[in-house]
Amino acid sequence: MNKKGVDFRALVYLFTVIFCAILIIVFYLWQGVVAKDASGLIDIASEKVHKDDMLIDLLNYPLDSHKTIGDAVAQGELTKACYKSKDFFKSLYGENFLFVLSFDGDEFCETDESPSKPLKLISYIPTSNDEIKEVNLKI
Amino acid sequence: MRKLLKSRKGFDWAFLIAGVTLICLVFLFFQLNKKMEHHDKPIGEMQMDVVDLVQKGDNILFYLDQSARLSACDAIYALADKGGFSSPPCGQTLPLLEQGPVPLPYTYSFWYNDESKCYEGADFYAGFKDVFNDKFRSRIDDYNIFKDKYAYVPPYNYEFLVTDNLIAGSAIKSIEMKKVSAVAGELGEARYVFKPSFAIDFKTGIEDYFSVQAAVDSLISCDKSMQECINDINTPGLKWSFEMMNPTTYLFKVEQENIDCRFKGNKPVIRFAIEKTITIQQALATPPVAAPPIPVP
């Protein structure tokens, strides 16, 4: 038996396996980078959907048996609306949730600190005197 | 060594394995890369655009819900001012000045005139729908001319269902919102289509008109004085008052106490007139308080 031939063959196999392993690892890492981008966007989408709905959820939140926060805002009862809005955010997102609410350009409800890099949500609301006003929520 | 290399022992399988692996990986790389090239924007961005459109659609639906609530209140008051009719079948009185901080002229629709019951066969639900439709459409028009609108909302697009406690508007046409997400071909357009229907729980107060109808039936056949006749009727949630315009015409104001449109201030008042011949005893029991008609300009 030619042992030189066996050693050489084993060496070639070894290098081949290492080469293939490196190729597979590189490919796997490349795929991972692409997948990471995609999963990152999915996370953002989920958070965005949740945050985008906040203003509508807030405006549809009941103030009492006949009225929502949106009704109160539209009718100019901003103090009541602010009080209930604070309740809404506190109960759903905790005490440290930062927000600023404004109606027709005037800020009427905010936390002690303003949110840094805020996401601004806009909604339009009809009022009893046939106007359309803008409600903003910065979170 | 050179001899071994020349004989190529040991190379066959190794090259085969390496070659196949390499070919497979290169193939996979190009396949994946080719798929990625189809997206001019990162994966998920177009879906995010759809999410944006859905959000804007929700905003429109919120606006329509709020408009429906406000229009319902407007309709209740407007209908009550007209005595429940969108177009009075037996005509109206001349405008009369109402006492108050700001005197306003009001006309009263006849409910009983020339011995005919004008309210018989009246469809108060249809009347409410007509008035509500006008008010609601006007708010949609306002939205459409508003500079930051998200989409055009067709105003003549609803079939309404009105009950005592519910107003539903079933949209006929859909609203379509589009957003160009990517430059490349068919994949580039995000589309969101929805029907802008709405349904709100709302006490319309139309059942009050049926109570008034039954009460007027008893009033026109009542032989006592008008005040005594009114004292005899039982209409929970309604507060009656009347005055005489002339010896044969009574003007009624019936306050709907169960209606809750707080931003309107006072409760809605159903105004109507009854023309009824009275006996001398009745006339003496209820001295006429003439409300002078004001000329129509």
Short mmCIF file of C-alpha atoms in Angstrom, two decimals:
data_model
loop_
_atom_site.label_atom_id
_atom_site.label_comp_id
_atom_site.label_asym_id
_atom_site.label_seq_id
_atom_site.Cartn_x
_atom_site.Cartn_y
_atom_site.Cartn_z
CA MET A 1 0.00 0.00 0.00
CA ASN A 2 1.30 3.43 -0.89
CA LYS A 3 1.07 5.43 2.37
CA LYS A 4 2.17 8.63 0.68
CA GLY A 5 -0.91 8.44 -1.50
CA VAL A 6 -3.16 7.93 1.59
CA ASP A 7 -1.66 10.91 3.45
CA PHE A 8 -2.01 13.17 0.47
CA ARG A 9 -5.59 12.07 -0.09
CA ALA A 10 -6.43 12.72 3.58
CA LEU A 11 -4.83 16.15 3.37
CA VAL A 12 -6.80 17.04 0.26
CA TYR A 13 -10.03 15.90 1.96
CA LEU A 14 -9.21 17.98 4.99
CA PHE A 15 -8.59 21.12 2.96
CA THR A 16 -11.71 20.48 0.93
CA VAL A 17 -13.84 20.17 4.05
CA ILE A 18 -12.35 23.34 5.54
CA PHE A 19 -12.87 25.21 2.26
CA CYS A 20 -16.48 24.08 2.01
CA ALA A 21 -17.11 24.94 5.65
CA ILE A 22 -15.74 28.44 5.14
CA LEU A 23 -17.92 28.91 2.05
CA ILE A 24 -21.00 27.72 3.91
CA ILE A 25 -20.27 30.00 6.89
CA VAL A 26 -19.76 33.02 4.61
CA PHE A 27 -23.00 32.26 2.79
CA TYR A 28 -24.83 31.79 6.08
CA LEU A 29 -23.54 35.11 7.41
CA TRP A 30 -24.51 36.93 4.22
CA GLN A 31 -28.00 35.48 4.45
CA GLY A 32 -28.15 36.50 8.08
CA VAL A 33 -27.37 40.11 7.21
CA VAL A 34 -30.20 40.18 4.66
CA ALA A 35 -32.59 38.50 7.07
CA LYS A 36 -31.64 40.95 9.81
CA ASP A 37 -32.70 43.86 7.62
CA ALA A 38 -36.04 42.22 6.98
CA SER A 39 -36.71 41.32 10.58
CA GLY A 40 -35.76 44.85 11.59
CA LEU A 41 -38.44 46.27 9.33
CA ILE A 42 -41.01 43.83 10.63
CA ASP A 43 -40.31 45.00 14.17
CA ILE A 44 -40.67 48.62 13.07
CA ALA A 45 -43.92 47.83 11.23
CA SER A 46 -45.42 46.19 14.28
CA GLU A 47 -44.45 49.14 16.47
CA LYS A 48 -45.68 51.61 13.86
CA VAL A 49 -49.09 49.96 13.58
CA HIS A 50 -49.42 50.06 17.33
CA LYS A 51 -48.34 53.70 17.61
CA ASP A 52 -50.37 54.89 14.61
CA ASP A 53 -53.55 53.61 16.20
CA MET A 54 -52.95 55.44 19.46
CA LEU A 55 -54.57 58.74 18.48
CA ILE A 56 -57.73 57.15 17.08
CA ASP A 57 -57.91 54.83 20.11
CA LEU A 58 -57.55 57.84 22.38
CA LEU A 59 -60.21 59.88 20.59
CA ASN A 60 -62.65 56.97 20.68
CA TYR A 61 -62.01 56.30 24.37
CA PRO A 62 -65.16 56.90 26.46
CA LEU A 63 -65.17 59.96 28.68
CA ASP A 64 -68.53 59.08 30.18
CA SER A 65 -71.57 57.08 29.12
CA HIS A 66 -72.50 59.52 26.34
CA LYS A 67 -69.24 61.00 25.22
CA THR A 68 -65.79 60.08 23.97
CA ILE A 69 -62.57 62.03 24.42
CA GLY A 70 -62.93 63.00 20.74
CA ASP A 71 -66.40 64.47 21.43
CA ALA A 72 -65.02 66.47 24.34
CA VAL A 73 -62.11 67.78 22.23
CA ALA A 74 -64.47 68.72 19.38
CA GLN A 75 -66.74 70.56 21.82
CA GLY A 76 -63.85 72.47 23.36
CA GLU A 77 -63.96 70.69 26.72
CA LEU A 78 -60.18 70.43 26.71
CA THR A 79 -59.62 70.21 30.48
CA LYS A 80 -61.87 67.17 30.76
CA ALA A 81 -60.31 65.65 27.66
CA CYS A 82 -56.80 66.16 29.06
CA TYR A 83 -57.67 64.63 32.42
CA LYS A 84 -59.09 61.53 30.75
CA SER A 85 -56.23 61.33 28.23
CA LYS A 86 -53.72 61.18 31.08
CA ASP A 87 -55.79 58.36 32.57
CA PHE A 88 -55.80 56.56 29.22
CA PHE A 89 -52.03 56.67 28.75
CA LYS A 90 -51.30 55.91 32.39
CA SER A 91 -53.51 52.83 32.45
CA LEU A 92 -52.28 51.45 29.11
CA TYR A 93 -48.63 52.49 28.92
CA GLY A 94 -47.58 53.37 32.45
CA GLU A 95 -46.78 56.59 34.24
CA ASN A 96 -43.61 57.32 32.31
CA PHE A 97 -45.30 57.54 28.94
CA LEU A 98 -44.52 60.93 27.41
CA PHE A 99 -46.95 62.74 25.14
CA VAL A 100 -48.16 66.14 23.97
CA LEU A 101 -51.72 66.67 22.74
CA SER A 102 -52.76 69.71 20.76
CA PHE A 103 -56.01 70.91 19.25
CA ASP A 104 -56.12 73.41 16.42
CA GLY A 105 -52.44 74.21 16.98
CA ASP A 106 -52.71 74.84 20.74
CA GLU A 107 -51.07 72.36 23.09
CA PHE A 108 -53.62 71.61 25.78
CA CYS A 109 -52.30 68.48 27.43
CA GLU A 110 -48.76 67.30 28.02
CA THR A 111 -46.61 65.36 30.43
CA ASP A 112 -43.93 67.06 32.56
CA GLU A 113 -41.30 66.06 30.03
CA SER A 114 -41.82 66.18 26.30
CA PRO A 115 -40.97 63.14 24.19
CA SER A 116 -37.60 63.35 22.47
CA LYS A 117 -37.70 62.64 18.72
CA PRO A 118 -41.51 62.54 18.81
CA LEU A 119 -43.72 60.70 16.36
CA LYS A 120 -46.49 63.09 15.30
CA LEU A 121 -49.94 61.66 14.69
CA ILE A 122 -52.65 63.75 13.05
CA SER A 123 -56.39 63.39 12.96
CA TYR A 124 -59.14 65.68 11.70
CA ILE A 125 -62.24 66.24 13.72
CA PRO A 126 -65.48 68.08 12.87
CA THR A 127 -66.75 70.56 15.44
CA SER A 128 -70.27 71.57 16.38
CA ASN A 129 -69.89 74.94 14.64
CA ASP A 130 -69.26 73.30 11.26
CA GLU A 131 -65.49 73.60 11.25
CA ILE A 132 -62.79 71.01 10.82
CA LYS A 133 -59.98 71.13 13.35
CA GLU A 134 -56.73 69.25 13.58
CA VAL A 135 -55.81 67.13 16.59
CA ASN A 136 -52.12 66.24 17.06
CA LEU A 137 -50.56 63.71 19.33
CA LYS A 138 -46.80 63.65 19.78
CA ILE A 139 -45.46 60.50 21.41
CA MET B 1 5.01 14.31 -5.01
CA ARG B 2 4.96 15.43 -8.61
CA LYS B 3 4.38 11.83 -9.51
CA LEU B 4 1.45 11.65 -7.13
CA LEU B 5 -0.05 14.84 -8.51
CA LYS B 6 0.28 13.56 -11.98
CA SER B 7 -1.40 10.31 -11.01
CA ARG B 8 -4.25 12.49 -9.43
CA LYS B 9 -4.96 9.95 -6.76
CA GLY B 10 -7.08 11.56 -4.03
CA PHE B 11 -8.10 14.52 -6.18
CA ASP B 12 -11.21 13.00 -7.71
CA TRP B 13 -13.54 13.00 -4.69
CA ALA B 14 -12.11 16.13 -3.15
CA PHE B 15 -12.64 18.16 -6.30
CA LEU B 16 -16.05 16.69 -6.74
CA ILE B 17 -17.13 17.69 -3.22
CA ALA B 18 -15.56 21.16 -3.44
CA GLY B 19 -16.90 21.72 -6.92
CA VAL B 20 -20.46 20.70 -6.11
CA THR B 21 -20.50 22.80 -2.92
CA LEU B 22 -19.13 25.80 -4.75
CA ILE B 23 -21.61 25.48 -7.60
CA CYS B 24 -24.53 25.12 -5.15
CA LEU B 25 -23.49 28.17 -3.13
CA VAL B 26 -22.88 30.33 -6.18
CA PHE B 27 -26.28 29.28 -7.54
CA LEU B 28 -28.00 30.12 -4.23
CA PHE B 29 -26.19 33.43 -3.99
CA PHE B 30 -27.31 34.52 -7.43
CA GLN B 31 -30.83 33.33 -6.82
CA LEU B 32 -31.18 35.29 -3.58
CA ASN B 33 -29.41 38.30 -4.99
CA LYS B 34 -31.70 38.30 -7.99
CA LYS B 35 -34.75 38.29 -5.72
CA MET B 36 -33.37 41.19 -3.71
CA GLU B 37 -32.81 43.18 -6.90
CA HIS B 38 -36.58 43.19 -7.49
CA HIS B 39 -37.04 45.42 -4.46
CA ASP B 40 -35.97 48.97 -5.05
CA LYS B 41 -36.85 49.63 -1.45
CA PRO B 42 -36.03 47.41 1.53
CA ILE B 43 -38.27 44.46 2.30
CA GLY B 44 -41.36 45.53 4.21
CA GLU B 45 -41.41 49.13 3.11
CA MET B 46 -44.34 48.62 0.77
CA GLN B 47 -46.25 46.87 3.55
CA MET B 48 -45.50 49.88 5.71
CA ASP B 49 -47.04 52.06 3.02
CA VAL B 50 -50.19 49.94 3.18
CA VAL B 51 -50.18 50.39 6.95
CA ASP B 52 -49.98 54.16 6.37
CA LEU B 53 -52.95 54.01 4.04
CA VAL B 54 -54.95 51.94 6.52
CA GLN B 55 -54.18 54.54 9.16
CA LYS B 56 -55.40 57.32 6.89
CA GLY B 57 -58.52 55.28 6.15
CA ASP B 58 -59.13 54.97 9.90
CA ASN B 59 -58.83 58.73 10.17
CA ILE B 60 -61.51 59.17 7.52
CA LEU B 61 -63.77 56.68 9.29
CA PHE B 62 -63.26 58.54 12.56
CA TYR B 63 -64.19 61.80 10.86
CA LEU B 64 -67.34 60.21 9.42
CA ASP B 65 -68.36 58.78 12.82
CA GLN B 66 -67.95 62.17 14.46
CA SER B 67 -69.77 63.88 11.60
CA ALA B 68 -72.64 61.42 11.94
CA ARG B 69 -72.96 62.17 15.66
CA LEU B 70 -72.97 65.93 15.12
CA SER B 71 -75.29 65.69 12.13
CA ALA B 72 -77.67 63.51 14.16
CA CYS B 73 -77.88 66.24 16.80
CA ASP B 74 -78.37 68.89 14.13
CA ALA B 75 -81.08 66.77 12.50
CA ILE B 76 -82.97 66.26 15.78
CA TYR B 77 -83.13 70.01 16.40
CA ALA B 78 -83.91 70.92 12.79
CA LEU B 79 -86.65 68.29 12.57
CA ALA B 80 -88.17 69.40 15.86
CA ASP B 81 -88.23 73.01 14.61
CA LYS B 82 -90.18 71.83 11.58
CA GLY B 83 -92.63 69.85 13.70
CA GLY B 84 -91.25 66.50 12.50
CA PHE B 85 -91.79 67.09 8.78
CA SER B 86 -89.03 67.69 6.28
CA SER B 87 -91.73 69.38 4.16
CA PRO B 88 -94.93 70.24 6.10
CA PRO B 89 -97.98 68.66 4.41
CA CYS B 90 -100.48 71.28 5.67
CA GLY B 91 -98.31 74.36 5.54
CA GLN B 92 -96.95 76.57 8.28
CA THR B 93 -97.87 79.62 10.30
CA LEU B 94 -96.33 82.99 9.57
CA PRO B 95 -92.96 83.52 11.29
CA LEU B 96 -93.36 84.44 14.95
CA LEU B 97 -90.77 86.09 17.12
CA GLU B 98 -89.67 83.87 19.98
CA GLN B 99 -88.93 85.47 23.34
CA GLY B 100 -85.34 84.97 24.51
CA PRO B 101 -81.93 86.61 24.75
CA VAL B 102 -81.85 86.76 20.94
CA PRO B 103 -85.39 86.84 19.55
CA LEU B 104 -85.60 84.50 16.58
CA PRO B 105 -88.46 84.03 14.14
CA TYR B 106 -90.03 80.55 14.12
CA THR B 107 -92.69 79.04 11.93
CA TYR B 108 -94.94 76.28 13.21
CA SER B 109 -96.00 73.38 10.99
CA PHE B 110 -99.71 72.59 11.15
CA TRP B 111 -100.50 69.18 12.60
CA TYR B 112 -104.25 69.70 12.48
CA ASN B 113 -105.81 72.03 10.01
CA ASP B 114 -109.23 72.27 8.36
CA GLU B 115 -110.28 69.20 10.30
CA SER B 116 -107.60 67.06 8.69
CA LYS B 117 -104.95 65.22 10.63
CA CYS B 118 -101.80 66.27 8.78
CA TYR B 119 -99.63 63.90 10.83
CA GLU B 120 -101.50 60.81 9.71
CA GLY B 121 -99.29 58.71 7.49
CA ALA B 122 -96.31 60.95 8.18
CA ASP B 123 -93.02 59.06 8.01
CA PHE B 124 -90.94 60.68 10.72
CA TYR B 125 -88.04 58.28 10.06
CA ALA B 126 -87.92 59.40 6.42
CA GLY B 127 -88.10 63.01 7.54
CA PHE B 128 -85.20 62.46 9.89
CA LYS B 129 -83.20 60.74 7.14
CA ASP B 130 -83.74 63.70 4.78
CA VAL B 131 -82.58 66.27 7.29
CA PHE B 132 -79.72 64.07 8.53
CA ASN B 133 -78.58 63.43 4.98
CA ASP B 134 -78.38 67.18 4.24
CA LYS B 135 -76.36 67.88 7.38
CA PHE B 136 -74.07 64.87 6.96
CA ARG B 137 -73.41 65.61 3.29
CA SER B 138 -72.53 69.20 4.12
CA ARG B 139 -69.87 67.96 6.57
CA ILE B 140 -68.46 65.59 3.94
CA ASP B 141 -68.29 68.49 1.47
CA ASP B 142 -66.39 70.51 4.07
CA TYR B 143 -63.96 67.61 4.44
CA ASN B 144 -63.44 67.32 0.70
CA ILE B 145 -62.52 70.97 0.33
CA PHE B 146 -60.25 70.86 3.37
CA LYS B 147 -56.70 71.29 2.17
CA ASP B 148 -55.12 68.27 3.91
CA LYS B 149 -57.69 65.68 2.97
CA TYR B 150 -56.46 62.10 2.69
CA ALA B 151 -58.90 60.97 0.02
CA TYR B 152 -62.04 62.17 -1.71
CA VAL B 153 -65.10 61.00 0.20
CA PRO B 154 -68.14 60.72 -2.09
CA PRO B 155 -71.03 62.64 -0.45
CA TYR B 156 -73.93 61.01 -2.37
CA ASN B 157 -72.93 57.54 -1.34
CA TYR B 158 -75.12 56.34 1.49
CA GLU B 159 -78.20 54.35 2.25
CA PHE B 160 -79.34 55.20 5.74
CA LEU B 161 -81.01 53.10 8.35
CA VAL B 162 -82.54 55.12 11.18
CA THR B 163 -84.16 53.58 14.24
CA ASP B 164 -84.95 55.03 17.66
CA ASN B 165 -81.47 54.23 18.95
CA LEU B 166 -79.26 53.71 15.92
CA ILE B 167 -78.14 55.52 12.79
CA ALA B 168 -76.31 53.47 10.19
CA GLY B 169 -74.97 54.64 6.88
CA SER B 170 -74.17 51.94 4.39
CA ALA B 171 -71.73 53.16 1.75
CA ILE B 172 -72.43 52.19 -1.84
CA LYS B 173 -69.07 53.07 -3.40
CA SER B 174 -65.71 52.28 -1.89
CA ILE B 175 -62.88 54.71 -1.28
CA GLU B 176 -59.62 53.71 -2.92
CA MET B 177 -56.30 55.02 -1.67
CA LYS B 178 -53.04 54.49 -3.52
CA LYS B 179 -49.42 55.05 -2.79
CA VAL B 180 -46.51 54.44 -5.14
CA SER B 181 -44.06 52.43 -3.10
CA ALA B 182 -41.39 51.35 -5.58
CA VAL B 183 -40.44 52.48 -9.03
CA ALA B 184 -40.24 49.04 -10.50
CA GLY B 185 -43.29 47.64 -12.31
CA GLU B 186 -46.37 46.08 -10.76
CA LEU B 187 -44.98 45.75 -7.29
CA GLY B 188 -44.75 49.51 -6.97
CA GLU B 189 -48.27 50.47 -5.93
CA ALA B 190 -49.80 50.05 -2.49
CA ARG B 191 -53.61 50.05 -2.68
CA TYR B 192 -56.15 50.16 0.11
CA VAL B 193 -59.87 49.96 -0.63
CA PHE B 194 -62.55 50.30 2.00
CA LYS B 195 -66.23 51.16 2.35
CA PRO B 196 -66.74 54.29 4.45
CA SER B 197 -69.82 52.92 6.22
CA PHE B 198 -70.66 53.85 9.79
CA ALA B 199 -73.06 52.95 12.57
CA ILE B 200 -73.58 54.98 15.71
CA ASP B 201 -75.68 54.28 18.77
CA PHE B 202 -77.73 57.40 19.10
CA LYS B 203 -81.07 58.26 20.61
CA THR B 204 -82.88 59.93 17.72
CA GLY B 205 -86.04 60.78 19.68
CA ILE B 206 -88.31 59.81 16.78
CA GLU B 207 -90.50 57.72 19.06
CA ASP B 208 -91.43 61.02 20.76
CA TYR B 209 -93.29 62.04 17.60
CA PHE B 210 -95.52 59.00 17.92
CA SER B 211 -96.26 59.95 21.53
CA VAL B 212 -97.08 63.49 20.37
CA GLN B 213 -99.23 62.04 17.60
CA ALA B 214 -101.28 60.03 20.11
CA ALA B 215 -101.51 63.08 22.37
CA VAL B 216 -102.72 65.33 19.54
CA ASP B 217 -105.38 62.73 18.71
CA SER B 218 -106.74 63.15 22.19
CA LEU B 219 -106.32 66.95 22.16
CA ILE B 220 -108.41 67.50 19.06
CA SER B 221 -111.25 65.44 20.45
CA CYS B 222 -111.00 66.93 23.94
CA ASP B 223 -113.89 69.18 24.99
CA LYS B 224 -112.22 70.75 28.01
CA SER B 225 -109.98 73.77 28.02
CA MET B 226 -106.64 73.20 26.29
CA GLN B 227 -104.69 73.36 29.54
CA GLU B 228 -106.94 70.74 31.10
CA CYS B 229 -106.64 68.56 28.01
CA ILE B 230 -102.85 68.77 28.20
CA ASN B 231 -102.93 67.95 31.90
CA ASP B 232 -104.78 64.74 31.03
CA ILE B 233 -102.21 63.42 28.57
CA ASN B 234 -99.35 61.25 29.70
CA THR B 235 -96.18 61.52 27.65
CA PRO B 236 -93.09 60.63 29.71
CA GLY B 237 -89.97 62.54 28.72
CA LEU B 238 -91.92 65.30 27.02
CA LYS B 239 -92.64 68.71 28.51
CA TRP B 240 -95.63 70.49 26.97
CA SER B 241 -96.39 74.18 26.69
CA PHE B 242 -98.72 76.10 24.40
CA GLU B 243 -100.00 79.51 23.51
CA MET B 244 -102.88 80.79 21.41
CA MET B 245 -101.98 82.55 18.23
CA ASN B 246 -105.61 83.46 17.58
CA PRO B 247 -108.93 82.12 18.86
CA THR B 248 -108.66 79.00 16.72
CA THR B 249 -104.93 78.36 16.38
CA TYR B 250 -102.81 76.90 19.15
CA LEU B 251 -99.02 76.86 19.01
CA PHE B 252 -97.38 73.97 20.83
CA LYS B 253 -93.87 73.52 22.09
CA VAL B 254 -92.94 70.04 23.29
CA GLU B 255 -89.50 69.72 24.84
CA GLN B 256 -87.73 66.38 24.30
CA GLU B 257 -86.15 65.89 27.71
CA ASN B 258 -84.44 62.58 26.91
CA ILE B 259 -82.29 63.90 24.09
CA ASP B 260 -78.68 64.46 25.02
CA CYS B 261 -76.84 66.82 22.68
CA ARG B 262 -75.01 68.81 25.28
CA PHE B 263 -73.16 71.13 22.95
CA LYS B 264 -76.52 72.41 21.72
CA GLY B 265 -77.41 73.81 25.14
CA ASN B 266 -81.19 73.65 25.44
CA LYS B 267 -83.23 70.54 24.75
CA PRO B 268 -84.86 70.21 21.33
CA VAL B 269 -88.39 71.57 21.09
CA ILE B 270 -90.98 70.09 18.71
CA ARG B 271 -92.99 73.04 17.40
CA PHE B 272 -96.35 72.58 15.76
CA ALA B 273 -99.70 74.27 15.39
CA ILE B 274 -103.26 73.04 15.69
CA GLU B 275 -106.21 74.86 14.25
CA LYS B 276 -109.22 73.96 16.27
CA THR B 277 -112.56 75.68 16.80
CA ILE B 278 -113.25 76.19 20.46
CA THR B 279 -116.34 76.76 22.50
CA ILE B 280 -116.96 80.00 24.36
CA GLN B 281 -116.30 78.21 27.65
CA GLN B 282 -112.96 77.03 26.41
CA ALA B 283 -112.07 80.47 25.15
CA LEU B 284 -112.89 81.98 28.53
CA ALA B 285 -110.90 79.30 30.33
CA THR B 286 -107.84 80.02 28.24
CA PRO B 287 -107.63 83.69 27.31
CA PRO B 288 -105.88 84.18 24.00
CA VAL B 289 -102.35 85.49 24.08
CA ALA B 290 -101.85 86.82 20.63
CA ALA B 291 -98.41 86.42 19.17
CA PRO B 292 -98.14 88.99 16.43
CA PRO B 293 -96.97 87.62 13.10
CA ILE B 294 -94.02 89.40 11.62
CA PRO B 295 -94.06 90.13 7.93
CA VAL B 296 -91.91 87.99 5.69
CA PRO B 297 -89.24 90.16 4.12
#
